[in-house]
mmCIF file of C-alpha atoms in Angstrom:
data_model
loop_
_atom_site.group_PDB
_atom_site.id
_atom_site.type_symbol
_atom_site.label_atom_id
_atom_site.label_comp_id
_atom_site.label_asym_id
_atom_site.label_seq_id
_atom_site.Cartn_x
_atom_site.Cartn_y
_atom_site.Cartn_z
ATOM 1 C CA UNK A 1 4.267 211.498 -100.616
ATOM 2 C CA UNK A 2 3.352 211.636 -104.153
ATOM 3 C CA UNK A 3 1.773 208.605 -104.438
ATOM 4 C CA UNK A 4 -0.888 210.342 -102.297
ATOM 5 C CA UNK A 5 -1.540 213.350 -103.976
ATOM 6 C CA UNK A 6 -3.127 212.231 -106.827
ATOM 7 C CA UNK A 7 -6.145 211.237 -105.755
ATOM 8 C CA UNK A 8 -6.140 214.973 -103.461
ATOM 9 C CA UNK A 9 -7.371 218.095 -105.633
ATOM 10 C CA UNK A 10 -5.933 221.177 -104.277
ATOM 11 C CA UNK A 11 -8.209 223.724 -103.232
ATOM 12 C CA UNK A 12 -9.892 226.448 -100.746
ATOM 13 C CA UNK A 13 -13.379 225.359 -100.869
ATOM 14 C CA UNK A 14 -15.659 224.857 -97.377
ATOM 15 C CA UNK A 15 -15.152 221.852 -97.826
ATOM 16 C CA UNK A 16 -11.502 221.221 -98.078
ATOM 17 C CA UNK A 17 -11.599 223.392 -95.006
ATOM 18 C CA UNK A 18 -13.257 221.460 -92.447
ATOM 19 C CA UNK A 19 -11.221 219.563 -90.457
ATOM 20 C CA UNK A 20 -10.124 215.696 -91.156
ATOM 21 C CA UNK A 21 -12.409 214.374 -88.501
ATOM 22 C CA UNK A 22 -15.854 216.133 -89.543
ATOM 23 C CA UNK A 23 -15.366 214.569 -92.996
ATOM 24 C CA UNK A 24 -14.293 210.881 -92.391
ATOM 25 C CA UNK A 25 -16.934 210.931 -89.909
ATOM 26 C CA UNK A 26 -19.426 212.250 -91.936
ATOM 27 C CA UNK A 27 -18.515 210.206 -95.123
ATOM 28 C CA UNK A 28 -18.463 206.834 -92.304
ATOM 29 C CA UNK A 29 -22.123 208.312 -91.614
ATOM 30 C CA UNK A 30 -23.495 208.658 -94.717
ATOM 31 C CA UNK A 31 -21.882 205.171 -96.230
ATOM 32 C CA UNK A 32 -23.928 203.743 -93.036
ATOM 33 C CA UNK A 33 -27.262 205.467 -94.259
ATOM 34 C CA UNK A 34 -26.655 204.081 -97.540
ATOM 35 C CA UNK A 35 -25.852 200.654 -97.060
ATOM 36 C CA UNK A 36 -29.104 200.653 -94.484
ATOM 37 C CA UNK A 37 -31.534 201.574 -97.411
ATOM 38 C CA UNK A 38 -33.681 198.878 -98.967
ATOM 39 C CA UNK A 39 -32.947 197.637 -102.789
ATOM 40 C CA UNK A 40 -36.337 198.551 -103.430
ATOM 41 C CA UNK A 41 -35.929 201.988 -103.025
ATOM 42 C CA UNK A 42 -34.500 203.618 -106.611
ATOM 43 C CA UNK A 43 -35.527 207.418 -105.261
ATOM 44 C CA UNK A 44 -33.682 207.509 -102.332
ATOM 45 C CA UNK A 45 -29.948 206.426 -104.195
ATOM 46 C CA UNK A 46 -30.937 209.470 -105.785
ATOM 47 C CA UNK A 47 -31.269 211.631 -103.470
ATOM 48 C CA UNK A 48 -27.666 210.436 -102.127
ATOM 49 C CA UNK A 49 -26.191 210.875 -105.638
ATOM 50 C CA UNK A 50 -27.834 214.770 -105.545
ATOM 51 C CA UNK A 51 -25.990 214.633 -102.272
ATOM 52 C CA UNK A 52 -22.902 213.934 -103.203
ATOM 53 C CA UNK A 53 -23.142 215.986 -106.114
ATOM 54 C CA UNK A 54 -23.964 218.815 -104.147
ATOM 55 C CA UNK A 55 -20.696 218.272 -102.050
ATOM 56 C CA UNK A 56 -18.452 217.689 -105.416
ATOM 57 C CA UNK A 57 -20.174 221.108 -106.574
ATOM 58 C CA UNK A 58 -19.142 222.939 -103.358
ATOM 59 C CA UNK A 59 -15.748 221.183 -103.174
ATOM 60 C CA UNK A 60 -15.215 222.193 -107.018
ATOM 61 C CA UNK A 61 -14.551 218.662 -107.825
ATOM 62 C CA UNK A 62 -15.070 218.238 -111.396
ATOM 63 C CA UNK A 63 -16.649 215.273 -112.799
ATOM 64 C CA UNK A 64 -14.126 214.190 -114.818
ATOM 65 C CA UNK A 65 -12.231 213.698 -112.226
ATOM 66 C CA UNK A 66 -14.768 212.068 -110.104
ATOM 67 C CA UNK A 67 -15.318 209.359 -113.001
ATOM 68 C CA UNK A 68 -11.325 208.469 -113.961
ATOM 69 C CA UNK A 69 -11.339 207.964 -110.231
ATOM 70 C CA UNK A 70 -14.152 205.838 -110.456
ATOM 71 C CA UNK A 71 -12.755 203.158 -112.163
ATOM 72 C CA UNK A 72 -11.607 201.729 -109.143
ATOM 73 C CA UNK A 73 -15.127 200.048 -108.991
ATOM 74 C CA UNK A 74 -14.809 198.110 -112.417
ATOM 75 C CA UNK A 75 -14.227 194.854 -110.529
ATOM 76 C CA UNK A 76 -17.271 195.220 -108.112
ATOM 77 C CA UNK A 77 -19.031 196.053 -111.606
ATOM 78 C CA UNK A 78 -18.071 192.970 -113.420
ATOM 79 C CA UNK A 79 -19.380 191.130 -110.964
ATOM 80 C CA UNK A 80 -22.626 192.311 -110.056
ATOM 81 C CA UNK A 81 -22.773 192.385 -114.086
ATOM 82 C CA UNK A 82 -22.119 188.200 -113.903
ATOM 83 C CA UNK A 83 -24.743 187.856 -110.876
ATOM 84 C CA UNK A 84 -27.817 187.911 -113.053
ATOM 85 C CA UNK A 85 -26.657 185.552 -115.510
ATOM 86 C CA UNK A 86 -25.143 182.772 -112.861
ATOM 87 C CA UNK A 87 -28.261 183.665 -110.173
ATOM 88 C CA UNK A 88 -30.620 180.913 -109.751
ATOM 89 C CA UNK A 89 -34.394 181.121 -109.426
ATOM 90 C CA UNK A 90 -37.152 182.986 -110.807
ATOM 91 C CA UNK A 91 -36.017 184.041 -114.110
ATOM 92 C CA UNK A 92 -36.734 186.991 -116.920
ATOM 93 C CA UNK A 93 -36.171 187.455 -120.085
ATOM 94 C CA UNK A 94 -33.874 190.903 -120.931
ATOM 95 C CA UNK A 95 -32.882 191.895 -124.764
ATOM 96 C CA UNK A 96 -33.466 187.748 -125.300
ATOM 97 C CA UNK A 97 -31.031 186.849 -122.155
ATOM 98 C CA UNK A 98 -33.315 185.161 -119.491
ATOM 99 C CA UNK A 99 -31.624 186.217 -116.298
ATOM 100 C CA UNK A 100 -32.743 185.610 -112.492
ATOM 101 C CA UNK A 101 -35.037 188.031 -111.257
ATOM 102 C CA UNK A 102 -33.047 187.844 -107.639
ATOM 103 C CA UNK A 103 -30.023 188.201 -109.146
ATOM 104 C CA UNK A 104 -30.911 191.644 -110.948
ATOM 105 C CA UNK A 105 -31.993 192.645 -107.984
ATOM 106 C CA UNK A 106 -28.444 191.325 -106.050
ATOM 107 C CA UNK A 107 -26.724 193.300 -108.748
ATOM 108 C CA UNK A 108 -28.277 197.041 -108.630
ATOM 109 C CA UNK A 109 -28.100 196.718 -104.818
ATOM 110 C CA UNK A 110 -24.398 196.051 -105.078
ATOM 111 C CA UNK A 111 -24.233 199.049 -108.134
ATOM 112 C CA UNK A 112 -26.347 201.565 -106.550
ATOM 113 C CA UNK A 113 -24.282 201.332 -103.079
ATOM 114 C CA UNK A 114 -20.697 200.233 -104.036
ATOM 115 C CA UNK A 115 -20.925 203.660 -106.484
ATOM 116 C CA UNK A 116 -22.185 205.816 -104.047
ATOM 117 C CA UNK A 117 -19.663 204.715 -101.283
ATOM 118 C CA UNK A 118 -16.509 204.741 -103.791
ATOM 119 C CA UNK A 119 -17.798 208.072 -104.886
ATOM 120 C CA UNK A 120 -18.081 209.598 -101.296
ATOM 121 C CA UNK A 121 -14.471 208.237 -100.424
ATOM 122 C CA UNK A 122 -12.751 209.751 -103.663
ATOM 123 C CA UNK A 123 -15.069 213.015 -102.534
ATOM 124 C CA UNK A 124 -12.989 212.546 -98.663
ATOM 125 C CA UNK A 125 -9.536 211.826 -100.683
ATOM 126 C CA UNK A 126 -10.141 214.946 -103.098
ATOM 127 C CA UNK A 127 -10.629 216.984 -100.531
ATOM 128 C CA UNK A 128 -8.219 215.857 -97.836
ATOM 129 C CA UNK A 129 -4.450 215.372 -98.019
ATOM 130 C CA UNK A 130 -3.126 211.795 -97.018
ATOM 131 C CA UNK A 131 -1.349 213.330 -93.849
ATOM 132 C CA UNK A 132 -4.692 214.949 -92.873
ATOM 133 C CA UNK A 133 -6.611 212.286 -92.942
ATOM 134 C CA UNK A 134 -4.363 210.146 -90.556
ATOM 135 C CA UNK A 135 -4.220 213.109 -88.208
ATOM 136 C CA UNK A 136 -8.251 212.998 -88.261
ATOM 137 C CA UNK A 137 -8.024 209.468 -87.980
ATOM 138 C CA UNK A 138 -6.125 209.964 -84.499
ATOM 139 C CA UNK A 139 -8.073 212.577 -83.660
ATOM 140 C CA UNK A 140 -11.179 210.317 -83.985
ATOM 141 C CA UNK A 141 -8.939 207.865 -81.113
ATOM 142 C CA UNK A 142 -8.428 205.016 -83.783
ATOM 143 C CA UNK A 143 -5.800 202.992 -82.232
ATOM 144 C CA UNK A 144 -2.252 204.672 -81.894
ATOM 145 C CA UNK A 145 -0.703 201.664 -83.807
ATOM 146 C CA UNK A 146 -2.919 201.330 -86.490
ATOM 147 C CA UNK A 147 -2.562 205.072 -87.387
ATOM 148 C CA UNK A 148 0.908 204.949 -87.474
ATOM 149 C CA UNK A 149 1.841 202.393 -89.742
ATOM 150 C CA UNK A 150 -0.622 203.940 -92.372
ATOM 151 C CA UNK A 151 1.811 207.079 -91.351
ATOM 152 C CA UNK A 152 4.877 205.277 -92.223
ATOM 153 C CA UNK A 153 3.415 203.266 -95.303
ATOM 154 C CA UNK A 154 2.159 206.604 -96.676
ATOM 155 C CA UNK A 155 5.825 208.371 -95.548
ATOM 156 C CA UNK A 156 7.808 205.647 -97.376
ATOM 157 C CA UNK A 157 5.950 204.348 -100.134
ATOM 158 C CA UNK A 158 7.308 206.245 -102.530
ATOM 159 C CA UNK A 159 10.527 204.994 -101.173
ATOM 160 C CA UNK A 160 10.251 201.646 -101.908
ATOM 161 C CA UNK A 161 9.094 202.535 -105.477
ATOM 162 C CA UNK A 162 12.115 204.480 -105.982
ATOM 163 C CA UNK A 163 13.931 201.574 -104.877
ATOM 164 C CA UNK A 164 11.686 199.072 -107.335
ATOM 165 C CA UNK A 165 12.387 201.340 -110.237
ATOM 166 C CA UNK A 166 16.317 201.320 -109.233
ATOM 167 C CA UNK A 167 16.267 197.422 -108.942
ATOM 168 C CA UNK A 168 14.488 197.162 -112.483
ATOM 169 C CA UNK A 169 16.713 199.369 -114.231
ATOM 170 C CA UNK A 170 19.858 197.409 -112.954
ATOM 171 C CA UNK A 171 19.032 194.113 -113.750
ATOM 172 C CA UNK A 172 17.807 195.535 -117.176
ATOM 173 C CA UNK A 173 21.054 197.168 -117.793
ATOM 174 C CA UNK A 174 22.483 193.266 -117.331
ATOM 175 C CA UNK A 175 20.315 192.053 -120.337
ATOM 176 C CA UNK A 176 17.432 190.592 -118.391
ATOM 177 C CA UNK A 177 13.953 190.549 -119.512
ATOM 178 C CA UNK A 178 10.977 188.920 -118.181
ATOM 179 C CA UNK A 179 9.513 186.779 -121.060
ATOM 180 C CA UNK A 180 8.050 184.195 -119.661
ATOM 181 C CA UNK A 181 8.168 181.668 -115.832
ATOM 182 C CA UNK A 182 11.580 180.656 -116.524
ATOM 183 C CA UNK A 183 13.037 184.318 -115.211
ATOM 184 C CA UNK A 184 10.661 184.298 -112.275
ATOM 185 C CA UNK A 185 13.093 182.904 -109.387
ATOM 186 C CA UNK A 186 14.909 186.517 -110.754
ATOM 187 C CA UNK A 187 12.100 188.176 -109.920
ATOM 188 C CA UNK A 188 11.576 186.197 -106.521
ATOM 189 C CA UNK A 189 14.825 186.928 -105.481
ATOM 190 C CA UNK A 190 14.911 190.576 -106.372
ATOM 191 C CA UNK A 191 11.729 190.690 -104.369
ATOM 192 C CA UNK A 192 13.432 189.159 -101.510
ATOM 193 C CA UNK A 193 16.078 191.612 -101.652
ATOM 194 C CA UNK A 194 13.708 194.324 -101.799
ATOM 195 C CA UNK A 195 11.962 192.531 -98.400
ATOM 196 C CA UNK A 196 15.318 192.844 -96.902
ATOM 197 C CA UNK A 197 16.208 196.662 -97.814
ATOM 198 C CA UNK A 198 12.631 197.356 -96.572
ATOM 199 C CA UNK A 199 13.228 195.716 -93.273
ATOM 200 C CA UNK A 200 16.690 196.817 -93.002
ATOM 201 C CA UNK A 201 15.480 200.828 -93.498
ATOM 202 C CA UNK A 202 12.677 199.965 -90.933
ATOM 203 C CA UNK A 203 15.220 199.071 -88.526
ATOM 204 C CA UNK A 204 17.160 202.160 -89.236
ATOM 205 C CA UNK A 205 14.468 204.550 -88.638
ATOM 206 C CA UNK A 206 12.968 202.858 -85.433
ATOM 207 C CA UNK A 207 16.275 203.615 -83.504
ATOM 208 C CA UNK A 208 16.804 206.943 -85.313
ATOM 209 C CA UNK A 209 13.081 207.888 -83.558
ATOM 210 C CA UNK A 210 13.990 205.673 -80.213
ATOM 211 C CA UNK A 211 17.117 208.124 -80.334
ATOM 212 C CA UNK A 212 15.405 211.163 -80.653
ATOM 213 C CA UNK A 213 12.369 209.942 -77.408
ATOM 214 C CA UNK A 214 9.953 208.376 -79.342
ATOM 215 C CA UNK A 215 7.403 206.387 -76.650
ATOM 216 C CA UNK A 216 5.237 204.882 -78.443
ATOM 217 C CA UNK A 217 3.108 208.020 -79.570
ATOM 218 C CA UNK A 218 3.725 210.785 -82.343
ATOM 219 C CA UNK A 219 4.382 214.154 -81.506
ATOM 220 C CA UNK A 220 0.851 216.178 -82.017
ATOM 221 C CA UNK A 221 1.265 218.989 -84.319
ATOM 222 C CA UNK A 222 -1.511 220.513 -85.449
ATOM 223 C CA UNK A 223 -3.978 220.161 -82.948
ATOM 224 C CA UNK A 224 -7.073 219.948 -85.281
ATOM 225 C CA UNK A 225 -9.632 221.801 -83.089
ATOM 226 C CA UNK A 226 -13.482 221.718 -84.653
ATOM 227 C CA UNK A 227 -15.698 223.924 -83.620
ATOM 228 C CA UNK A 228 -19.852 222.892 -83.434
ATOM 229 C CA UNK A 229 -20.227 225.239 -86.648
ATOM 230 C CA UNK A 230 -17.812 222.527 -88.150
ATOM 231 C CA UNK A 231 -19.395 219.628 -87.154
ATOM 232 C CA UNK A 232 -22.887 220.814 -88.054
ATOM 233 C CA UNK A 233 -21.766 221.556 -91.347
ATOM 234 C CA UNK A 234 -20.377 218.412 -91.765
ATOM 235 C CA UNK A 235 -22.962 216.475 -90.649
ATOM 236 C CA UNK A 236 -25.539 218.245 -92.933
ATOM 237 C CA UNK A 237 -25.072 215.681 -95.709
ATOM 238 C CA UNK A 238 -25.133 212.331 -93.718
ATOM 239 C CA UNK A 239 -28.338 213.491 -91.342
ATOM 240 C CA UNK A 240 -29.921 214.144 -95.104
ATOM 241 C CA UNK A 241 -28.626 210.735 -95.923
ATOM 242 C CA UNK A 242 -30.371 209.038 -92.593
ATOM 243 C CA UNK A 243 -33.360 210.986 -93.140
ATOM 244 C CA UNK A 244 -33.922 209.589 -96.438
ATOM 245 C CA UNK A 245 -33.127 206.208 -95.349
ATOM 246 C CA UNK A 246 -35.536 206.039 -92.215
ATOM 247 C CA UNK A 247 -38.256 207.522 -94.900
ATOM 248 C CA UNK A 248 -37.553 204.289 -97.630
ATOM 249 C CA UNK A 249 -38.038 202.100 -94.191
ATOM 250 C CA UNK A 250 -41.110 204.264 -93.392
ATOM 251 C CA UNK A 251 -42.940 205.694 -96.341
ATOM 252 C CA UNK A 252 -45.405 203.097 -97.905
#
C-alpha cells in the first residue's frame, strides 16, 4: 500500500496518536465550522489557519510538506481566479482589469475555504495511515460496504499499477509508441484487458475469502477504543472552529 503512504508522515506526535475516529470526526467538524462562516469575515479564516497551524506544529508536519501537498487545489484555484473576470454585475477596476465586485467576492470565499479544508484533510492523511483511517471510518458505523471497497481499492491499487507498468513495458518491447489517435484502439484494448485481469483477480479473491467464512463483514482487529481524554482532545480544535464561526454570525 504504497500508493498510500505518501501522503502519511511517520511519526509519534499526540496527534498521530489519537485514534482514527477522533480525527476524521474532528477534521468533518471543523470543515463544517468553516464552510458555515460568512465571506465577510477575513479574521475568523484566520483564526482557522492559526488552528491548523497549531495542529501541523504539534503533529511536526512541516510546511513544506503541507504546501507540495497543496497543490492538489490548483484547479479549484484557477477557477475562482477566472470568476472575477467572467462574473457579471457591479464591477471594479484592479491593476487596470475591471472585474465584478460579486465575483471577487465568489472567489476568496471559494480560496479562503477550499484551502483551509484541503489543508485540514492532508493534516488527517499526514497523520493517519490509509488502513487507519478505514478502520475509524467503520468505527464511526459508515456503511459496511462502502468501507470495504475503499479497503480493497487501497489493498490492490498498487496491484493494478504493477500490472499497468507490466502491460506498458510489453507492448513497448514490440515497438509501439503512442504518437498520436491512430494507436488509441491499442490503448483501448490494453485497457480492456486490464478491465478483465482486474475482474478476473476480483473473482479470485471473493471465493478465496468466501472459503476462508467471510459473511459479509471484516474480521475486527484492532478494536480502536477512545477514551473521553481522546475525544476532548480532539475536539479542541473544531469547538475553537464553531466558536469562531457562531462569533462572525454574532459579533457586529
Amino acid at each position: 500500500m504504497s500508493a498510500g503512504h505518501r501522503l502519511h508522515l511517520r511519526g509519534d506526535t499526540p496527534v498521530h496518536r489519537l485514534p482514527p475516529q477522533c480525527k476524521l470526526a474532528a477534521t468533518l467538524a471543523f470543515a463544517v465550522a468553516v464552510v458555515a462562516t460568512p465571506r465577510e469575515r477575513f479574521w475568523a479564516f484566520g483564526v482557522y489557519a492559526l488552528l491548523l497551524a497549531g495542529v501541523a506544529l504539534a503533529a511536526r508536519v512541516p510546511a513544506a510538506f503541507l504546501l507540495r501537498r497543496m497543490t492538489i487545489e490548483v484547479p479549484f484555484v484557477l477557477f475562482a481566479v477566472a470568476i472575477p473576470i467572467i462574473g457579471m454585475g457591479e464591477r471594479v477596476e484592479v491593476l487596470g482589469v475591471p472585474l465584478s465586485v460579486e465575483g471577487l467576492w465568489a472567489s476568496w470565499n471559494i480560496l479562503a475555504k477550499a484551502t483551509l479544508g484541503v489543508a485540514a484533510s492532508i493534516l488527517l492523511a499526514a497523520t493517519t495511515e490509509p488502513r487507519m483511517l478505514l478502520y475509524g471510518a467503520e468505527r464511526l458505523r459508515l456503511p459496511q460496504l462502502m468501507v470495504q471497497i475503499a479497503m480493497f481499492m487501497l489493498r490492490y491499487l498498487d496491484v493494478i499499477l504493477d500490472e499497468m507498468r507490466r502491460m506498458r513495458i510489453a507492448r513497448e518491447s514490440r515497438g509501439f509508441v503512442a504518437r498520436d489517435l491512430r494507436q488509441a484502439p491499442v490503448l483501448a484494448k490494453s485497457l480492456g484487458a486490464l478491465f478483465i485481469r482486474a475482474y478476473e483477480r476480483g473473482e479470485r479473491v471473493h471465493i478465496a475469502m468466501l472459503s476462508r467464512g467471510y459473511t459479509g463483514r471484516m474480521p475486527v482487529i484492532d478494536e480502536l477504543p477512545a477514551s473521553g481524554r481522546q475525544w476532548a482532545a480532539a475536539a479542541s480544535v473544531p469547538v475553537l472552529a464553531a466558536v469562531t464561526a457562531v462569533l462572525a454570525w454574532t459579533l457586529p
